[in-house]
Short mmCIF file of C-alpha atoms in Angstrom, two decimals:
data_model
loop_
_atom_site.label_atom_id
_atom_site.label_comp_id
_atom_site.label_asym_id
_atom_site.label_seq_id
_atom_site.Cartn_x
_atom_site.Cartn_y
_atom_site.Cartn_z
CA MET I 74 -63.80 87.79 -165.60
CA THR I 75 -66.57 89.92 -164.14
CA HIS I 76 -68.28 88.78 -160.97
CA PRO I 77 -71.51 86.81 -161.37
CA HIS I 78 -74.56 89.08 -161.06
CA PRO I 79 -75.73 89.50 -157.45
CA SER I 80 -79.11 87.98 -158.35
CA ALA I 81 -77.37 84.85 -159.68
CA LEU I 82 -75.29 84.58 -156.51
CA LEU I 83 -78.42 85.03 -154.39
CA SER I 84 -80.03 82.19 -156.34
CA ALA I 85 -76.93 80.04 -155.77
CA ALA I 86 -77.04 80.72 -152.03
CA LEU I 87 -80.76 79.91 -151.82
CA ALA I 88 -80.25 76.75 -153.88
CA ALA I 89 -77.55 75.48 -151.50
CA ALA I 90 -79.71 76.35 -148.48
CA GLY I 91 -82.57 74.50 -150.15
CA HIS I 92 -80.52 71.34 -149.82
CA GLY I 93 -80.20 72.02 -146.11
CA TRP I 94 -76.60 73.22 -146.43
CA PRO I 95 -75.78 76.33 -144.34
CA VAL I 96 -74.06 79.05 -146.35
CA ILE I 97 -71.73 81.96 -145.68
CA PRO I 98 -70.75 84.93 -147.86
CA LEU I 99 -67.30 84.79 -149.45
CA ARG I 100 -65.37 87.77 -150.75
CA PRO I 101 -66.46 88.77 -154.27
CA GLY I 102 -64.50 86.72 -156.77
CA GLY I 103 -62.70 84.83 -154.00
CA LYS I 104 -62.79 81.87 -151.61
CA VAL I 105 -62.21 83.64 -148.28
CA PRO I 106 -65.17 84.20 -145.91
CA ALA I 107 -66.40 87.79 -145.93
CA LEU I 108 -66.83 87.64 -142.17
CA HIS I 109 -64.82 89.17 -139.35
CA GLY I 110 -62.42 87.01 -137.34
CA GLU I 111 -62.24 86.68 -133.59
CA ARG I 112 -59.54 89.36 -133.29
CA ARG I 113 -61.75 91.98 -134.96
CA CYS I 114 -65.06 90.82 -133.55
CA PRO I 115 -67.23 93.87 -132.71
CA GLY I 116 -69.21 91.95 -130.09
CA THR I 117 -72.51 93.00 -131.62
CA GLY I 118 -75.28 91.35 -133.61
CA ASP I 119 -74.74 87.59 -133.88
CA CYS I 120 -71.64 87.98 -131.70
CA ALA I 121 -73.30 89.94 -128.89
CA SER I 122 -72.77 87.02 -126.51
CA GLY I 123 -69.28 86.20 -127.79
CA HIS I 124 -67.53 85.63 -131.08
CA ARG I 125 -69.23 83.16 -133.38
CA THR I 126 -67.24 81.22 -135.95
CA PHE I 127 -68.16 80.97 -139.60
CA GLU I 128 -69.67 77.53 -138.94
CA GLN I 129 -71.88 78.99 -136.22
CA ARG I 130 -72.93 81.92 -138.42
CA ALA I 131 -73.66 79.84 -141.52
CA THR I 132 -77.38 79.83 -142.26
CA THR I 133 -80.18 78.31 -144.30
CA ASP I 134 -82.61 81.13 -143.40
CA PRO I 135 -83.91 82.59 -146.71
CA ALA I 136 -84.53 86.02 -145.16
CA ARG I 137 -80.97 86.30 -143.83
CA ILE I 138 -79.56 85.03 -147.10
CA GLU I 139 -81.53 87.59 -149.10
CA ARG I 140 -80.38 90.45 -146.87
CA CYS I 141 -76.77 89.39 -147.26
CA TRP I 142 -76.63 88.69 -150.97
CA THR I 143 -78.55 91.80 -151.96
CA ALA I 144 -75.78 93.82 -150.26
CA GLY I 145 -73.06 92.78 -152.70
CA PRO I 146 -71.78 90.18 -155.21
CA PHE I 147 -70.57 87.73 -152.58
CA ASN I 148 -69.49 84.27 -153.62
CA VAL I 149 -71.27 81.46 -151.80
CA GLY I 150 -69.55 79.17 -149.32
CA ILE I 151 -71.09 75.96 -147.97
CA ALA I 152 -70.04 75.16 -144.39
CA THR I 153 -69.41 71.46 -144.93
CA GLY I 154 -69.42 70.37 -141.28
CA PRO I 155 -72.81 71.85 -140.32
CA ALA I 156 -74.13 70.71 -143.73
CA GLY I 157 -73.37 67.10 -142.88
CA LEU I 158 -71.10 66.84 -145.91
CA LEU I 159 -67.68 65.52 -146.70
CA VAL I 160 -66.40 66.90 -149.99
CA VAL I 161 -63.46 65.30 -151.78
CA ASP I 162 -61.41 67.97 -153.58
CA LEU I 163 -59.51 66.65 -156.60
CA ASP I 164 -56.92 69.25 -157.52
CA THR I 165 -55.29 69.86 -160.87
CA LEU I 166 -51.59 70.20 -161.56
CA LYS I 167 -49.82 73.50 -161.09
CA PRO I 168 -47.21 74.92 -163.48
CA THR I 169 -44.54 74.17 -160.87
CA ASP I 170 -45.43 70.45 -160.66
CA GLU I 171 -43.00 68.02 -162.22
CA LYS I 172 -43.97 66.81 -165.68
CA GLY I 173 -45.82 63.50 -165.52
CA THR I 174 -47.08 64.03 -161.97
CA PRO I 175 -50.59 62.53 -161.60
CA ASP I 176 -53.39 64.95 -160.78
CA GLY I 177 -56.00 64.53 -158.08
CA GLU I 178 -58.53 62.70 -160.23
CA THR I 179 -55.91 60.19 -161.39
CA ASN I 180 -54.77 59.57 -157.82
CA PHE I 181 -58.34 59.15 -156.58
CA LEU I 182 -59.12 56.66 -159.35
CA ALA I 183 -56.08 54.70 -158.23
CA LEU I 184 -57.42 54.69 -154.66
CA CYS I 185 -60.76 53.37 -155.93
CA GLU I 186 -59.06 50.59 -157.88
CA ARG I 187 -56.94 49.65 -154.87
CA ALA I 188 -60.13 49.34 -152.81
CA GLY I 189 -61.75 47.26 -155.54
CA ARG I 190 -64.38 49.91 -156.20
CA VAL I 191 -65.41 52.09 -159.10
CA MET I 192 -65.42 55.89 -159.00
CA PRO I 193 -68.37 56.87 -156.77
CA HIS I 194 -71.37 58.34 -158.57
CA THR I 195 -72.44 61.49 -156.74
CA ARG I 196 -72.97 65.22 -157.06
CA THR I 197 -69.90 66.68 -158.74
CA ILE I 198 -68.82 70.30 -159.16
CA ARG I 199 -66.20 71.56 -161.60
CA THR I 200 -63.85 74.15 -160.11
CA PRO I 201 -62.44 77.09 -162.10
CA SER I 202 -59.05 75.37 -162.37
CA GLY I 203 -60.62 72.24 -163.85
CA GLY I 204 -60.61 70.25 -160.61
CA ARG I 205 -63.54 68.35 -159.12
CA HIS I 206 -65.53 68.52 -155.89
CA LEU I 207 -67.23 65.20 -155.06
CA TYR I 208 -70.03 65.59 -152.50
CA PHE I 209 -70.81 62.87 -149.93
CA THR I 210 -73.03 62.76 -146.88
CA ALA I 211 -70.91 62.36 -143.77
CA PRO I 212 -71.68 59.28 -141.64
CA PRO I 213 -73.79 60.06 -138.57
CA GLY I 214 -71.97 60.04 -135.26
CA THR I 215 -68.56 60.63 -136.85
CA ARG I 216 -66.99 64.09 -136.80
CA LEU I 217 -64.65 64.08 -139.78
CA THR I 218 -62.34 67.05 -140.27
CA ASN I 219 -60.43 68.47 -143.23
CA THR I 220 -57.46 66.65 -144.68
CA ALA I 221 -54.73 67.81 -147.02
CA GLY I 222 -52.99 65.07 -149.00
CA THR I 223 -53.89 62.41 -146.42
CA LEU I 224 -55.57 60.12 -148.95
CA ALA I 225 -53.16 60.93 -151.79
CA GLU I 226 -51.33 63.84 -153.38
CA LYS I 227 -53.72 66.41 -154.87
CA VAL I 228 -56.64 64.81 -152.97
CA ASP I 229 -58.00 66.87 -150.06
CA THR I 230 -61.25 66.68 -148.12
CA ARG I 231 -63.50 69.30 -146.55
CA ALA I 232 -65.69 68.55 -143.54
CA TRP I 233 -65.75 70.13 -140.05
CA GLY I 234 -63.53 73.20 -140.02
CA GLY I 235 -63.86 73.79 -143.74
CA GLN I 236 -66.05 75.06 -146.52
CA VAL I 237 -66.40 74.70 -150.26
CA VAL I 238 -67.36 77.28 -152.85
CA ALA I 239 -70.85 76.59 -154.16
CA PRO I 240 -71.67 76.36 -157.88
CA GLY I 241 -72.81 79.66 -159.31
CA SER I 242 -69.85 81.42 -157.70
CA GLY I 243 -66.84 82.52 -159.71
CA THR I 244 -63.18 83.53 -159.46
CA PRO I 245 -60.92 85.29 -161.98
CA GLN I 246 -60.16 81.80 -163.37
CA GLY I 247 -63.81 81.06 -164.14
CA PRO I 248 -67.02 79.71 -162.59
CA TYR I 249 -67.87 76.84 -160.28
CA ALA I 250 -70.33 74.72 -162.23
CA VAL I 251 -72.37 71.56 -161.68
CA LEU I 252 -70.98 68.64 -163.69
CA ASP I 253 -73.25 65.96 -162.24
CA ASP I 254 -76.46 66.89 -160.43
CA SER I 255 -76.98 63.38 -159.05
CA PRO I 256 -78.16 62.99 -155.45
CA VAL I 257 -75.38 63.21 -152.89
CA ALA I 258 -74.14 59.69 -152.17
CA LYS I 259 -73.26 58.31 -148.76
CA LEU I 260 -69.56 58.34 -147.98
CA PRO I 261 -68.27 54.90 -149.06
CA GLU I 262 -67.15 52.72 -146.16
CA TRP I 263 -63.73 52.16 -147.68
CA LEU I 264 -63.21 55.90 -147.97
CA GLN I 265 -64.35 56.51 -144.39
CA SER I 266 -61.94 53.82 -143.21
CA ALA I 267 -59.10 55.46 -145.10
CA LEU I 268 -59.89 58.82 -143.51
CA THR I 269 -60.18 57.49 -139.96
CA ALA I 270 -57.29 55.02 -139.97
CA PRO I 271 -54.69 55.86 -137.25
CA GLN I 272 -51.84 56.55 -139.62
CA GLY I 273 -50.47 59.73 -138.03
CA THR I 274 -51.77 61.64 -140.99
CA ARG I 275 -51.87 65.39 -141.18
CA THR I 276 -55.17 67.21 -141.23
CA ALA I 277 -55.49 70.84 -142.12
CA PRO I 278 -58.18 73.44 -142.69
CA ILE I 279 -58.97 74.89 -146.04
CA ARG I 280 -56.08 77.04 -147.23
CA PRO I 281 -57.83 79.87 -149.00
CA THR I 282 -56.11 82.79 -150.63
CA PRO I 283 -55.36 85.19 -147.77
CA THR I 284 -57.54 88.25 -147.24
CA ARG I 285 -54.82 90.42 -148.74
CA GLN I 286 -52.77 89.32 -151.71
CA ALA I 287 -49.74 87.63 -150.18
CA GLY I 288 -46.42 87.27 -151.92
CA ARG I 289 -45.28 83.82 -152.86
CA LEU I 290 -42.66 83.93 -150.11
CA ALA I 291 -45.31 84.31 -147.39
CA ASP I 292 -47.31 81.33 -148.70
CA VAL I 293 -44.20 79.18 -149.04
CA VAL I 294 -43.00 80.01 -145.52
CA LEU I 295 -46.43 79.30 -144.02
CA ASP I 296 -46.72 75.89 -145.72
CA ARG I 297 -43.14 74.98 -144.79
CA GLU I 298 -43.52 75.91 -141.13
CA VAL I 299 -46.90 74.19 -140.71
CA SER I 300 -45.39 71.03 -142.21
CA ALA I 301 -42.46 71.27 -139.81
CA VAL I 302 -44.84 71.47 -136.84
CA ALA I 303 -46.97 68.58 -138.07
CA GLY I 304 -43.91 66.36 -138.42
CA THR I 305 -42.49 67.04 -134.94
CA GLY I 306 -42.38 64.15 -132.46
CA GLU I 307 -42.85 64.18 -128.70
CA GLY I 308 -40.45 66.15 -126.58
CA GLY I 309 -40.39 69.43 -128.44
CA ARG I 310 -43.71 69.95 -130.15
CA ASN I 311 -44.81 73.05 -128.30
CA ALA I 312 -41.40 74.69 -128.67
CA GLU I 313 -41.44 73.94 -132.40
CA LEU I 314 -44.95 75.37 -132.72
CA LEU I 315 -43.86 78.55 -130.92
CA ARG I 316 -40.79 78.92 -133.14
CA ALA I 317 -42.72 78.28 -136.37
CA VAL I 318 -45.55 80.71 -135.59
CA ARG I 319 -43.04 83.43 -134.71
CA ALA I 320 -41.29 82.78 -138.03
CA VAL I 321 -44.54 83.41 -139.89
CA GLY I 322 -45.82 86.20 -137.65
CA ARG I 323 -43.96 88.96 -139.46
CA PHE I 324 -46.04 88.30 -142.58
CA VAL I 325 -49.19 88.84 -140.53
CA ALA I 326 -47.74 92.08 -139.14
CA TRP I 327 -46.95 93.26 -142.68
CA GLY I 328 -50.43 92.38 -143.94
CA ASP I 329 -49.24 89.63 -146.31
CA LEU I 330 -51.17 86.89 -144.52
CA ASP I 331 -54.50 86.99 -142.72
CA ARG I 332 -54.21 86.15 -139.00
CA ALA I 333 -57.23 83.84 -139.01
CA THR I 334 -55.79 81.83 -141.89
CA VAL I 335 -52.43 81.48 -140.11
CA GLU I 336 -54.08 80.50 -136.82
CA ALA I 337 -56.21 77.83 -138.51
CA ALA I 338 -53.27 76.35 -140.41
CA PHE I 339 -51.04 76.08 -137.32
CA GLN I 340 -53.94 74.76 -135.21
CA ALA I 341 -54.23 71.84 -137.62
CA GLY I 342 -50.48 71.33 -137.73
CA GLY I 343 -50.16 71.34 -133.95
CA GLU I 344 -53.08 68.98 -133.39
CA SER I 345 -51.82 66.55 -136.02
CA ALA I 346 -48.50 66.47 -134.15
CA GLY I 347 -50.42 65.38 -131.05
CA LEU I 348 -50.71 68.64 -129.11
CA PRO I 349 -54.01 69.33 -127.28
CA ALA I 350 -56.23 71.83 -129.08
CA SER I 351 -56.28 74.25 -126.14
CA GLU I 352 -52.48 74.21 -125.88
CA CYS I 353 -52.20 74.91 -129.61
CA ARG I 354 -54.55 77.88 -129.41
CA ALA I 355 -52.73 79.43 -126.46
CA THR I 356 -49.28 79.02 -128.04
CA ILE I 357 -50.39 80.32 -131.44
CA ARG I 358 -52.12 83.36 -129.96
CA SER I 359 -49.14 84.22 -127.76
CA ALA I 360 -46.62 83.78 -130.58
CA LEU I 361 -48.58 85.89 -133.05
CA ASP I 362 -49.17 88.64 -130.50
CA TRP I 363 -45.41 88.72 -129.86
CA SER I 364 -44.56 88.75 -133.56
CA ILE I 365 -46.99 91.55 -134.38
CA ARG I 366 -45.76 93.60 -131.45
CA THR I 367 -42.05 93.19 -132.22
CA ALA I 368 -41.96 92.91 -136.02
CA ARG I 369 -39.58 95.30 -137.70
CA PRO I 370 -40.77 97.31 -140.72
CA ARG I 371 -40.50 95.34 -143.94
CA GLU I 372 -37.77 97.64 -145.26
CA ALA I 373 -35.57 96.88 -142.24
CA ALA I 374 -36.18 93.11 -142.23
#
């Protein structure tokens, strides 16, 4: 497909900001923020006093939005945490899924039935793959983060640390479109309880397509190693994190995976295993620096 016209994307960005939801530019036709990461921060402009994350740089300022979206056909990302949103992402089946596997919508309906509730009525967006984004207002005083499969298979959530692609944006698969323009409902209490229950569940940031097109091997290795870290018990968590990041680091050195994406994924895996956030960051940074410095050329690997 061709990218949506820049004027349509500008309108989409302004519409999201009109709801009070801070937005960021995403790469044309993609889901990855079109913003520099900490490693390549120029230390100028918004970052003159230090690197600012995508959540800190997200904006509702119409003037800033117009300057940005008149510069190119950027997709529109909504920073869910600063927007005060929790978005439930109901994924569709992939060709590699076993026949008869329930999709995200089916699994979420089962969760509703188990809680004795009907499917919540709220703003709903159709994704290009045919999935659904259900928008909810996050409860005040509770800092919910992203989850991946915590509630059920094919059911993820986006909150602090994540973003969702706004309607009006598009990918090669098709557009993001509004299915139900109802007001955003409050997060149901039963759903909040399920997300905050101490079940040793794994949380993870949004796993967008890397900045460069990665081979399937790189994606598979990243997912496998993050899962290994998340499932590690006490007594070897930091060592396992170091080993896993080094195993993935060569793909960053080769340009198959974006460093920021890898750092975010392992940060979530390490924290879900019980490691302190600061310890995760230090280990991940050290391991990736070592991998990038020592990685052999792809041909010799």
